[in-house]
Amino acid sequence: MPTKTLPHQISAHSPTALRGAGLVAALLLATQLTACSSRADGSATQEKLAQAEAKILALESELAQLKARNEPSSPTAAVPAPVPVADAIAGAAPVPAPSEAAPVGQQWTYLVNEEQMTGGMRKTASVSSTNTVQFGFPYAGSQNGHLTLRTDPRYGKDVIFRIEQGQILCTSYDGCTVQVRFDDEKPTRFSASAAADHSSELVFIDDYARFLAKMRKAKRVRLSLDIYQNGRPVFDFDVSGFDVEKYQAKKS
């Protein structure tokens, strides 16, 4: 298996390695000359010995420098400077403030306008269903139901339920039945009648006083009635926060 070479290792055939090997060989030769010096005689031999010792010192110095250059230096990891607490807080993502709860009763719409024939004031309070329903062709599409309380100088007081499109199965001569559930009570039945103009999108729920009394004590009203070819869908209304004073106000 091939040997993996670390970045700081020197190849055996590199110029640096060859030079180091030559220095080592010269150093060994000089050492051998020194060993033979005790047996050598004469001034010439002493002079050569001194030159060899000087060469040894030079070779040792050069070898030490070469070794120092080839040894990898261990880098010191840079330690990041501590971030001041104030800066850390300032750089952090802002924490969103908790959203305020929606005002109770804002789903209601109150209107007061003049009835042209009598000059009296027509007053209404309306709310849309929190859910939507899907009818089949030709009334396809998502739609809400709408519940309206009305006080009219000509027609009196009514509870009106309306859909946006479709056909409520209720006639002006036979009437119909609407099933209503207040909060978690058992469903109760209210009689209803169709509009005089035979509009199929709305009905008038009878017994206004009973309906209003029970609704004022409730937070939720569910209403169900027959829709042509669409069964008896349930429309869910949030009636919390109903304000009778706004409903009976003299002006909007």
Coordinates of N, CA and C in Angstrom, one line a residue:
M1 N 0.9 -1.2 0.0 CA 0.0 0.0 0.0 C 0.9 1.2 0.0
P2 N 0.6 2.2 -0.8 CA 1.5 3.4 -0.9 C 1.5 4.2 0.4
T3 N 2.6 4.8 0.7 CA 2.7 5.5 2.0 C 2.3 7.0 1.8
K4 N 1.4 7.5 2.6 CA 0.9 8.8 2.5 C 1.9 9.8 3.2
T5 N 2.4 10.8 2.5 CA 3.4 11.7 3.0 C 2.7 12.9 3.6
L6 N 3.1 13.3 4.8 CA 2.5 14.5 5.4 C 3.1 15.7 4.7
P7 N 2.4 16.8 4.8 CA 2.9 18.0 4.1 C 4.3 18.4 4.5
H8 N 4.7 18.2 5.8 CA 6.0 18.7 6.2 C 7.1 17.7 6.0
Q9 N 6.8 16.5 5.6 CA 7.9 15.5 5.4 C 8.6 15.8 4.1
I10 N 10.0 15.4 4.1 CA 10.8 15.7 3.0 C 11.1 14.4 2.2
S11 N 10.9 14.4 0.9 CA 11.2 13.2 0.1 C 12.7 12.8 0.2
A12 N 12.9 11.5 0.2 CA 14.2 11.0 0.3 C 15.1 11.4 -0.9
H13 N 14.5 11.8 -2.0 CA 15.3 12.2 -3.2 C 15.3 13.7 -3.4
S14 N 14.8 14.4 -2.4 CA 14.7 15.9 -2.6 C 16.1 16.5 -2.4
P15 N 16.4 17.7 -3.0 CA 17.7 18.3 -2.8 C 18.1 18.5 -1.3
T16 N 17.1 18.8 -0.5 CA 17.3 19.1 0.9 C 17.8 17.8 1.6
A17 N 17.1 16.7 1.2 CA 17.5 15.4 1.9 C 18.9 15.0 1.4
L18 N 19.3 15.2 0.1 CA 20.6 14.8 -0.4 C 21.7 15.6 0.3
R19 N 21.3 16.9 0.5 CA 22.3 17.8 1.1 C 22.6 17.3 2.5
G20 N 21.5 17.0 3.2 CA 21.6 16.6 4.6 C 22.4 15.3 4.7
A21 N 22.2 14.4 3.7 CA 23.0 13.1 3.8 C 24.5 13.4 3.5
G22 N 24.8 14.3 2.7 CA 26.2 14.7 2.4 C 26.9 15.2 3.7
L23 N 26.1 16.1 4.4 CA 26.7 16.6 5.6 C 26.9 15.6 6.6
V24 N 26.0 14.6 6.7 CA 26.2 13.5 7.7 C 27.4 12.7 7.3
A25 N 27.6 12.4 6.0 CA 28.8 11.6 5.6 C 30.1 12.4 5.9
A26 N 30.1 13.7 5.7 CA 31.3 14.5 6.0 C 31.6 14.5 7.5
L27 N 30.5 14.6 8.3 CA 30.6 14.6 9.7 C 31.2 13.2 10.2
L28 N 30.8 12.1 9.6 CA 31.4 10.8 10.0 C 32.8 10.7 9.6
L29 N 33.2 11.3 8.4 CA 34.6 11.3 8.0 C 35.5 12.1 9.0
A30 N 34.9 13.2 9.4 CA 35.7 14.1 10.3 C 35.9 13.4 11.6
T31 N 34.8 12.6 12.0 CA 34.9 11.9 13.3 C 36.0 10.8 13.3
Q32 N 36.0 10.2 12.1 CA 37.1 9.1 11.9 C 38.5 9.7 12.0
L33 N 38.6 10.9 11.4 CA 39.9 11.5 11.4 C 40.3 11.9 12.8
T34 N 39.3 12.3 13.6 CA 39.6 12.7 15.0 C 40.1 11.5 15.8
A35 N 39.4 10.3 15.5 CA 39.8 9.1 16.2 C 41.2 8.6 15.9
C36 N 41.6 9.0 14.7 CA 43.0 8.6 14.3 C 44.0 9.6 14.7
S37 N 43.6 10.7 15.3 CA 44.5 11.7 15.6 C 45.5 11.3 16.7
S38 N 45.0 10.4 17.6 CA 45.9 10.1 18.7 C 47.1 9.2 18.2
R39 N 46.9 8.6 17.1 CA 48.0 7.8 16.5 C 48.9 8.6 15.5
A40 N 48.4 9.7 15.1 CA 49.1 10.5 14.1 C 50.2 11.3 14.7
D41 N 51.3 11.5 14.0 CA 52.5 12.3 14.5 C 52.8 13.4 13.5
G42 N 53.4 14.4 13.9 CA 54.0 15.4 13.1 C 53.1 16.6 13.0
S43 N 53.7 17.7 12.6 CA 53.0 19.0 12.6 C 51.9 19.0 11.5
A44 N 52.2 18.3 10.4 CA 51.3 18.3 9.2 C 50.0 17.6 9.6
T45 N 50.2 16.6 10.4 CA 49.0 15.8 10.9 C 48.2 16.7 11.8
Q46 N 48.8 17.4 12.7 CA 48.1 18.3 13.7 C 47.4 19.4 13.0
E47 N 48.0 19.9 11.9 CA 47.3 21.0 11.2 C 46.1 20.5 10.5
K48 N 46.2 19.3 9.9 CA 45.0 18.7 9.2 C 43.9 18.4 10.3
L49 N 44.3 18.0 11.5 CA 43.4 17.7 12.5 C 42.6 19.0 12.9
A50 N 43.3 20.1 13.0 CA 42.6 21.3 13.4 C 41.6 21.7 12.3
Q51 N 42.0 21.6 11.1 CA 41.1 21.9 10.0 C 39.9 21.0 10.0
A52 N 40.1 19.7 10.3 CA 39.0 18.8 10.4 C 38.0 19.2 11.5
E53 N 38.6 19.6 12.7 CA 37.7 20.0 13.8 C 36.9 21.2 13.4
A54 N 37.5 22.2 12.8 CA 36.8 23.4 12.3 C 35.7 23.0 11.4
K55 N 36.0 22.1 10.5 CA 35.0 21.6 9.5 C 33.8 20.9 10.2
I56 N 34.2 20.2 11.3 CA 33.1 19.5 12.0 C 32.1 20.5 12.7
L57 N 32.7 21.6 13.3 CA 31.9 22.6 13.9 C 31.0 23.3 12.9
A58 N 31.5 23.5 11.7 CA 30.8 24.2 10.6 C 29.6 23.3 10.1
L59 N 30.0 22.0 10.0 CA 29.0 21.0 9.5 C 27.9 20.9 10.5
E60 N 28.2 20.8 11.8 CA 27.2 20.7 12.9 C 26.3 21.8 12.9
S61 N 26.8 23.1 12.7 CA 26.0 24.3 12.7 C 25.1 24.3 11.5
E62 N 25.6 23.9 10.3 CA 24.8 23.9 9.1 C 23.7 22.8 9.2
L63 N 24.1 21.7 9.8 CA 23.1 20.6 9.9 C 21.9 21.0 10.9
A64 N 22.3 21.7 12.0 CA 21.2 22.2 12.9 C 20.3 23.2 12.2
Q65 N 20.9 24.1 11.4 CA 20.0 25.1 10.7 C 19.1 24.4 9.7
L66 N 19.7 23.4 9.0 CA 18.9 22.7 8.0 C 17.7 21.9 8.7
K67 N 18.0 21.3 9.9 CA 17.0 20.6 10.6 C 15.9 21.5 11.1
A68 N 16.3 22.7 11.6 CA 15.3 23.7 12.1 C 14.4 24.2 11.0
R69 N 14.9 24.3 9.7 CA 14.1 24.8 8.6 C 13.1 23.7 8.2
N70 N 13.4 22.4 8.3 CA 12.6 21.3 7.9 C 11.5 20.9 8.9
E71 N 11.7 21.2 10.2 CA 10.7 20.8 11.2 C 9.5 21.8 11.1
P72 N 8.3 21.2 11.0 CA 7.1 22.1 10.9 C 6.8 22.8 12.2
S73 N 6.5 24.0 12.1 CA 6.1 24.7 13.3 C 4.6 24.4 13.6
S74 N 4.3 24.2 14.8 CA 2.9 23.9 15.2 C 2.2 25.2 15.3
P75 N 1.2 25.5 14.4 CA 0.5 26.8 14.4 C -0.4 26.8 15.6
T76 N -0.4 28.0 16.2 CA -1.3 28.2 17.3 C -2.6 28.7 16.9
A77 N -3.7 28.0 17.3 CA -5.0 28.4 16.8 C -5.3 29.8 17.4
A78 N -5.9 30.6 16.5 CA -6.3 31.9 16.9 C -7.5 31.8 17.8
V79 N -7.4 32.4 18.9 CA -8.6 32.4 19.8 C -9.3 33.7 19.6
P80 N -10.6 33.6 19.3 CA -11.4 34.9 19.1 C -11.5 35.7 20.3
A81 N -11.5 37.0 20.1 CA -11.6 37.8 21.3 C -13.0 37.7 21.8
P82 N -13.2 37.8 23.1 CA -14.6 37.7 23.7 C -15.4 38.9 23.2
V83 N -16.7 38.6 22.9 CA -17.6 39.6 22.5 C -18.3 40.2 23.7
P84 N -18.3 41.5 23.9 CA -18.9 42.1 25.0 C -20.4 41.7 25.0
V85 N -21.0 41.5 26.2 CA -22.4 41.1 26.4 C -23.3 42.1 25.7
A86 N -23.0 43.4 25.8 CA -23.9 44.4 25.2 C -24.0 44.2 23.7
D87 N -22.8 44.0 23.1 CA -22.7 43.8 21.6 C -23.4 42.5 21.2
A88 N -23.3 41.5 22.0 CA -23.9 40.2 21.7 C -25.5 40.4 21.7
I89 N -25.9 41.1 22.7 CA -27.4 41.3 22.8 C -27.9 42.2 21.6
A90 N -27.1 43.2 21.3 CA -27.5 44.1 20.2 C -27.5 43.4 18.9
G91 N -26.5 42.4 18.7 CA -26.5 41.7 17.4 C -27.4 40.5 17.3
A92 N -28.1 40.2 18.4 CA -29.0 39.0 18.3 C -30.3 39.4 17.6
A93 N -31.0 38.4 17.1 CA -32.2 38.7 16.4 C -33.2 39.2 17.4
P94 N -34.0 40.2 17.1 CA -35.0 40.7 18.1 C -36.1 39.7 18.3
V95 N -36.5 39.6 19.6 CA -37.6 38.7 20.0 C -38.9 39.4 19.7
P96 N -39.8 38.8 18.9 CA -41.0 39.5 18.6 C -41.9 39.6 19.9
A97 N -42.5 40.8 20.0 CA -43.4 41.0 21.1 C -44.6 40.1 20.9
P98 N -45.2 39.6 22.0 CA -46.4 38.8 21.9 C -47.5 39.6 21.3
S99 N -48.2 39.0 20.3 CA -49.3 39.8 19.6 C -50.4 40.0 20.6
E100 N -51.1 41.1 20.5 CA -52.2 41.4 21.3 C -53.4 40.7 20.9
A101 N -54.2 40.2 21.8 CA -55.4 39.5 21.5 C -56.4 40.4 20.7
A102 N -57.1 39.9 19.7 CA -58.0 40.7 19.0 C -59.2 41.1 19.9
P103 N -59.6 42.3 19.8 CA -60.7 42.8 20.6 C -62.0 41.9 20.5
V104 N -62.6 41.5 21.6 CA -63.8 40.7 21.5 C -64.9 41.4 20.9
G105 N -65.6 40.8 19.9 CA -66.7 41.3 19.3 C -66.4 42.1 18.0
Q106 N -65.1 42.2 17.6 CA -64.8 42.9 16.4 C -65.4 42.3 15.1
Q107 N -65.8 41.0 15.2 CA -66.3 40.4 14.0 C -67.7 40.9 13.7
W108 N -68.3 41.6 14.6 CA -69.7 42.1 14.3 C -69.6 43.4 13.6
T109 N -70.6 43.6 12.7 CA -70.8 44.8 11.9 C -72.1 45.4 12.3
Y110 N -72.1 46.7 12.7 CA -73.4 47.3 13.1 C -73.7 48.5 12.1
L111 N -74.9 48.6 11.7 CA -75.3 49.6 10.8 C -76.6 50.2 11.2
V112 N -76.7 51.5 11.1 CA -78.0 52.2 11.4 C -78.2 53.2 10.2
N113 N -79.3 53.0 9.5 CA -79.6 53.9 8.4 C -81.1 54.2 8.3
E114 N -81.5 55.2 7.6 CA -82.8 55.7 7.6 C -83.7 54.8 6.6
E115 N -84.9 54.4 7.0 CA -85.8 53.7 6.2 C -86.6 54.8 5.4
Q116 N -86.5 54.8 4.1 CA -87.0 56.0 3.3 C -88.5 56.2 3.4
M117 N -89.3 55.1 3.5 CA -90.7 55.3 3.5 C -91.3 55.8 4.8
T118 N -90.7 55.4 5.9 CA -91.2 55.8 7.2 C -90.4 56.9 7.9
G119 N -89.2 57.1 7.5 CA -88.3 58.0 8.1 C -87.7 57.5 9.4
G120 N -88.1 56.3 9.8 CA -87.5 55.6 10.9 C -86.1 55.1 10.7
M121 N -85.5 54.5 11.7 CA -84.1 54.0 11.6 C -84.1 52.5 11.5
R122 N -83.5 52.0 10.5 CA -83.3 50.6 10.3 C -81.9 50.2 11.0
K123 N -81.9 49.2 11.8 CA -80.7 48.9 12.6 C -80.4 47.4 12.3
T124 N -79.1 47.1 12.1 CA -78.7 45.7 11.8 C -77.4 45.4 12.5
A125 N -77.3 44.2 12.9 CA -76.0 43.6 13.5 C -75.7 42.3 12.7
S126 N -74.6 42.3 12.0 CA -74.3 41.1 11.2 C -73.0 40.5 11.5
V127 N -72.9 39.2 11.3 CA -71.7 38.4 11.5 C -71.6 37.3 10.4
S128 N -70.4 37.0 10.0 CA -70.1 36.0 9.0 C -69.6 34.7 9.6
S129 N -69.9 33.6 9.0 CA -69.5 32.3 9.6 C -67.9 32.2 9.6
T130 N -67.4 31.5 10.6 CA -66.0 31.3 10.7 C -65.5 30.2 9.7
N131 N -66.4 29.4 9.2 CA -66.1 28.4 8.3 C -66.6 28.7 6.9
T132 N -66.2 28.0 5.9 CA -66.7 28.1 4.6 C -67.2 26.7 4.1
V133 N -68.1 26.8 3.2 CA -68.6 25.5 2.6 C -68.4 25.5 1.1
Q134 N -68.5 24.3 0.5 CA -68.3 24.1 -0.9 C -69.6 23.5 -1.5
F135 N -70.2 24.1 -2.4 CA -71.4 23.5 -3.0 C -71.0 23.0 -4.4
G136 N -71.8 22.1 -4.9 CA -71.6 21.5 -6.3 C -72.0 22.5 -7.4
F137 N -71.7 22.1 -8.6 CA -72.1 22.9 -9.8 C -73.6 23.1 -9.8
P138 N -74.1 24.2 -10.1 CA -73.4 25.4 -10.7 C -73.1 26.5 -9.6
Y139 N -73.1 26.1 -8.3 CA -72.7 27.0 -7.3 C -71.4 26.7 -6.6
A140 N -70.5 26.1 -7.5 CA -69.2 25.8 -6.9 C -68.4 27.0 -6.5
G141 N -67.6 26.7 -5.4 CA -66.8 27.8 -4.9 C -67.0 27.9 -3.4
S142 N -65.9 28.4 -2.7 CA -66.0 28.5 -1.3 C -66.9 29.7 -0.9
Q143 N -67.7 29.6 0.1 CA -68.6 30.7 0.5 C -68.9 30.6 2.0
N144 N -69.2 31.7 2.6 CA -69.6 31.8 4.0 C -71.1 31.9 4.1
G145 N -71.6 31.7 5.3 CA -73.0 32.0 5.7 C -73.0 33.3 6.4
H146 N -74.1 34.0 6.5 CA -74.2 35.3 7.1 C -75.4 35.4 8.0
L147 N -75.3 35.8 9.2 CA -76.4 35.9 10.2 C -76.6 37.4 10.5
T148 N -77.8 37.8 10.4 CA -78.1 39.2 10.7 C -79.3 39.4 11.6
L149 N -79.2 40.3 12.6 CA -80.3 40.7 13.4 C -80.8 42.0 12.8
R150 N -82.1 42.2 12.7 CA -82.6 43.4 12.1 C -83.8 44.0 12.8
T151 N -83.7 45.3 13.1 CA -84.9 46.0 13.6 C -85.3 47.0 12.6
D152 N -86.5 46.9 12.0 CA -86.9 47.7 10.9 C -88.2 48.4 11.2
P153 N -88.4 49.7 11.0 CA -89.6 50.4 11.3 C -90.8 49.9 10.5
R154 N -90.6 49.2 9.4 CA -91.7 48.7 8.6 C -92.0 47.3 8.9
Y155 N -91.0 46.4 9.0 CA -91.1 45.0 9.1 C -90.9 44.4 10.5
G156 N -90.5 45.2 11.4 CA -90.3 44.7 12.8 C -88.9 44.1 13.0
K157 N -88.9 43.1 13.8 CA -87.6 42.5 14.2 C -87.5 41.1 13.6
D158 N -86.3 40.9 13.0 CA -86.1 39.6 12.3 C -84.7 39.0 12.6
V159 N -84.6 37.7 12.5 CA -83.3 37.0 12.4 C -83.2 36.5 11.0
I160 N -82.2 36.9 10.2 CA -82.0 36.5 8.8 C -80.8 35.7 8.6
F161 N -80.9 34.6 7.9 CA -79.7 33.8 7.5 C -79.6 33.9 6.0
R162 N -78.4 34.1 5.5 CA -78.2 34.2 4.1 C -77.0 33.5 3.6
I163 N -77.0 32.9 2.5 CA -75.9 32.3 1.8 C -75.5 33.2 0.6
E164 N -74.4 33.0 0.0 CA -73.9 33.8 -1.1 C -74.4 33.3 -2.4
Q165 N -74.6 32.0 -2.6 CA -75.1 31.4 -3.8 C -75.6 30.0 -3.4
G166 N -76.6 29.6 -4.2 CA -77.3 28.3 -3.9 C -78.7 28.5 -3.7
Q167 N -79.4 27.4 -3.3 CA -80.8 27.4 -3.1 C -81.2 26.7 -1.8
I168 N -81.7 27.6 -0.8 CA -82.2 27.1 0.4 C -83.6 26.5 0.2
L169 N -83.8 25.3 0.7 CA -85.1 24.7 0.5 C -86.1 25.2 1.5
C170 N -86.7 26.3 1.2 CA -87.7 26.9 2.1 C -88.7 27.7 1.3
T171 N -90.0 27.4 1.5 CA -91.0 28.1 0.7 C -91.8 29.1 1.5
S172 N -92.4 30.1 0.9 CA -93.1 31.1 1.6 C -94.4 30.6 2.1
Y173 N -95.0 29.5 1.6 CA -96.3 29.0 2.0 C -96.1 27.8 3.0
D174 N -95.1 27.0 2.9 CA -94.9 25.9 3.8 C -93.8 26.2 4.9
G175 N -92.9 27.1 4.6 CA -91.8 27.4 5.5 C -90.8 26.2 5.5
C176 N -90.0 26.2 6.5 CA -89.0 25.2 6.7 C -88.5 25.2 8.2
T177 N -87.6 24.3 8.4 CA -87.0 24.2 9.8 C -85.5 24.4 9.8
V178 N -85.1 25.2 10.7 CA -83.6 25.5 10.8 C -83.2 24.9 12.1
Q179 N -82.1 24.1 12.1 CA -81.6 23.6 13.3 C -80.4 24.5 13.9
V180 N -80.5 24.9 15.1 CA -79.6 25.8 15.7 C -79.0 25.2 17.0
R181 N -77.7 25.4 17.2 CA -77.1 24.9 18.4 C -76.3 26.1 19.0
F182 N -76.6 26.4 20.3 CA -76.0 27.5 21.0 C -74.9 26.9 21.9
D183 N -73.6 27.3 21.7 CA -72.5 26.7 22.5 C -72.6 25.2 22.4
D184 N -72.6 24.5 23.5 CA -72.6 23.0 23.5 C -73.9 22.4 24.0
E185 N -75.0 23.3 23.9 CA -76.3 22.8 24.2 C -76.8 21.8 23.1
K186 N -77.8 21.1 23.4 CA -78.4 20.3 22.3 C -79.0 21.1 21.2
P187 N -79.0 20.7 20.0 CA -79.6 21.4 18.9 C -81.1 21.7 19.1
T188 N -81.5 22.8 18.8 CA -82.9 23.1 18.9 C -83.5 23.6 17.5
R189 N -84.8 23.4 17.3 CA -85.3 23.8 16.0 C -86.1 25.1 16.1
F190 N -85.9 25.9 15.0 CA -86.6 27.1 14.8 C -87.3 27.0 13.5
S191 N -88.5 27.5 13.4 CA -89.3 27.6 12.2 C -88.7 28.8 11.4
A192 N -88.8 28.7 10.1 CA -88.3 29.8 9.2 C -89.2 29.9 8.0
S193 N -89.1 31.0 7.4 CA -89.9 31.3 6.1 C -89.0 31.9 5.1
A194 N -89.4 31.7 3.8 CA -88.7 32.3 2.7 C -89.0 33.8 2.6
A195 N -88.2 34.5 1.8 CA -88.5 35.9 1.5 C -89.7 36.0 0.6
A196 N -90.4 37.2 0.7 CA -91.6 37.4 -0.1 C -91.3 37.5 -1.6
D197 N -90.0 37.8 -1.9 CA -89.7 37.9 -3.4 C -89.2 36.5 -3.9
H198 N -89.3 35.5 -3.1 CA -88.9 34.1 -3.4 C -87.4 34.0 -3.6
S199 N -86.6 34.8 -3.0 CA -85.2 34.7 -3.1 C -84.8 33.4 -2.4
S200 N -83.9 32.6 -3.1 CA -83.5 31.3 -2.5 C -82.3 31.4 -1.7
E201 N -81.7 32.5 -1.5 CA -80.4 32.7 -0.8 C -80.6 33.1 0.7
L202 N -81.8 33.3 1.1 CA -82.0 33.7 2.5 C -83.3 33.2 3.1
V203 N -83.4 33.1 4.4 CA -84.6 32.8 5.1 C -84.7 33.7 6.4
F204 N -86.0 33.8 6.8 CA -86.2 34.6 8.1 C -86.6 33.6 9.2
I205 N -85.7 33.6 10.2 CA -85.9 32.7 11.3 C -86.9 33.2 12.3
D206 N -87.9 32.5 12.7 CA -89.0 32.9 13.6 C -88.5 33.0 15.0
D207 N -89.3 33.6 15.8 CA -89.1 33.7 17.3 C -87.8 34.5 17.6
Y208 N -87.8 35.7 17.1 CA -86.7 36.6 17.3 C -86.2 36.7 18.7
A209 N -87.2 37.0 19.7 CA -86.9 37.2 21.1 C -86.2 36.0 21.7
R210 N -86.6 34.8 21.4 CA -86.0 33.6 22.0 C -84.6 33.4 21.4
F211 N -84.5 33.6 20.1 CA -83.2 33.4 19.4 C -82.2 34.4 20.0
L212 N -82.6 35.7 20.2 CA -81.7 36.7 20.7 C -81.3 36.5 22.1
A213 N -82.2 36.0 22.9 CA -81.9 35.8 24.3 C -80.9 34.7 24.5
K214 N -81.0 33.6 23.7 CA -80.1 32.5 23.8 C -78.7 32.9 23.2
M215 N -78.8 33.7 22.1 CA -77.5 34.0 21.5 C -76.7 35.0 22.4
R216 N -77.3 35.8 23.1 CA -76.6 36.8 24.0 C -75.8 36.0 25.1
K217 N -76.3 34.8 25.5 CA -75.6 34.1 26.5 C -74.5 33.1 25.9
A218 N -74.5 33.1 24.6 CA -73.6 32.1 24.0 C -72.4 32.8 23.3
K219 N -71.4 32.1 23.0 CA -70.2 32.5 22.3 C -70.1 31.9 20.9
R220 N -70.9 30.9 20.7 CA -70.8 30.2 19.4 C -72.2 29.7 19.0
V221 N -72.6 29.9 17.8 CA -73.9 29.5 17.2 C -73.6 28.7 16.0
R222 N -74.1 27.4 15.9 CA -74.0 26.6 14.7 C -75.4 26.5 14.1
L223 N -75.5 26.6 12.8 CA -76.8 26.6 12.2 C -76.8 25.7 10.9
S224 N -77.8 24.9 10.8 CA -77.9 24.0 9.7 C -79.3 23.9 9.1
L225 N -79.4 23.9 7.7 CA -80.6 23.8 7.0 C -80.4 23.2 5.7
D226 N -81.5 22.8 5.0 CA -81.5 22.1 3.8 C -81.1 23.0 2.6
I227 N -80.1 22.6 1.9 CA -79.6 23.3 0.7 C -79.9 22.3 -0.5
Y228 N -80.5 22.8 -1.6 CA -80.8 22.0 -2.7 C -79.5 21.3 -3.3
Q229 N -79.6 19.9 -3.3 CA -78.5 19.1 -3.8 C -77.2 19.2 -3.0
N230 N -77.2 19.8 -1.8 CA -76.0 19.9 -1.0 C -76.2 19.6 0.4
G231 N -77.3 18.8 0.7 CA -77.5 18.3 2.1 C -77.8 19.4 3.1
R232 N -77.3 19.2 4.3 CA -77.5 20.1 5.4 C -76.2 20.6 5.9
P233 N -75.5 21.5 5.3 CA -74.2 21.9 5.8 C -74.4 22.7 7.1
V234 N -73.3 22.7 7.8 CA -73.3 23.5 9.1 C -72.5 24.7 9.0
F235 N -73.1 25.9 9.4 CA -72.4 27.1 9.4 C -72.1 27.5 10.8
D236 N -70.8 27.8 11.1 CA -70.4 28.1 12.5 C -70.1 29.6 12.7
F237 N -70.7 30.2 13.7 CA -70.6 31.6 13.9 C -70.0 31.9 15.3
D238 N -69.1 32.8 15.3 CA -68.5 33.3 16.6 C -69.4 34.6 16.9
V239 N -70.2 34.4 17.9 CA -71.1 35.5 18.3 C -70.7 36.2 19.6
S240 N -69.5 35.9 20.1 CA -69.0 36.5 21.3 C -68.9 38.0 21.1
G241 N -69.0 38.7 22.2 CA -68.9 40.2 22.2 C -70.0 40.9 21.6
F242 N -71.1 40.3 21.3 CA -72.3 41.0 20.8 C -72.6 42.2 21.7
D243 N -72.8 43.4 21.1 CA -73.0 44.6 21.9 C -74.4 45.1 21.5
V244 N -75.4 44.9 22.4 CA -76.7 45.3 22.1 C -76.9 46.8 22.0
E245 N -76.0 47.5 22.7 CA -76.1 49.0 22.7 C -75.7 49.5 21.3
K246 N -74.7 48.9 20.7 CA -74.3 49.3 19.4 C -75.4 48.9 18.4
Y247 N -76.0 47.8 18.6 CA -77.1 47.3 17.7 C -78.3 48.2 17.8
Q248 N -78.6 48.7 18.9 CA -79.8 49.6 19.1 C -79.4 51.1 19.1
A249 N -78.2 51.4 18.7 CA -77.7 52.8 18.7 C -78.6 53.7 17.7
K250 N -78.7 54.9 18.1 CA -79.5 55.8 17.2 C -78.8 56.2 15.9
K251 N -77.5 56.2 16.0 CA -76.7 56.4 14.8 C -75.5 55.4 14.7
S252 N -75.0 55.2 13.5 CA -73.9 54.3 13.3 C -72.6 54.9 13.9

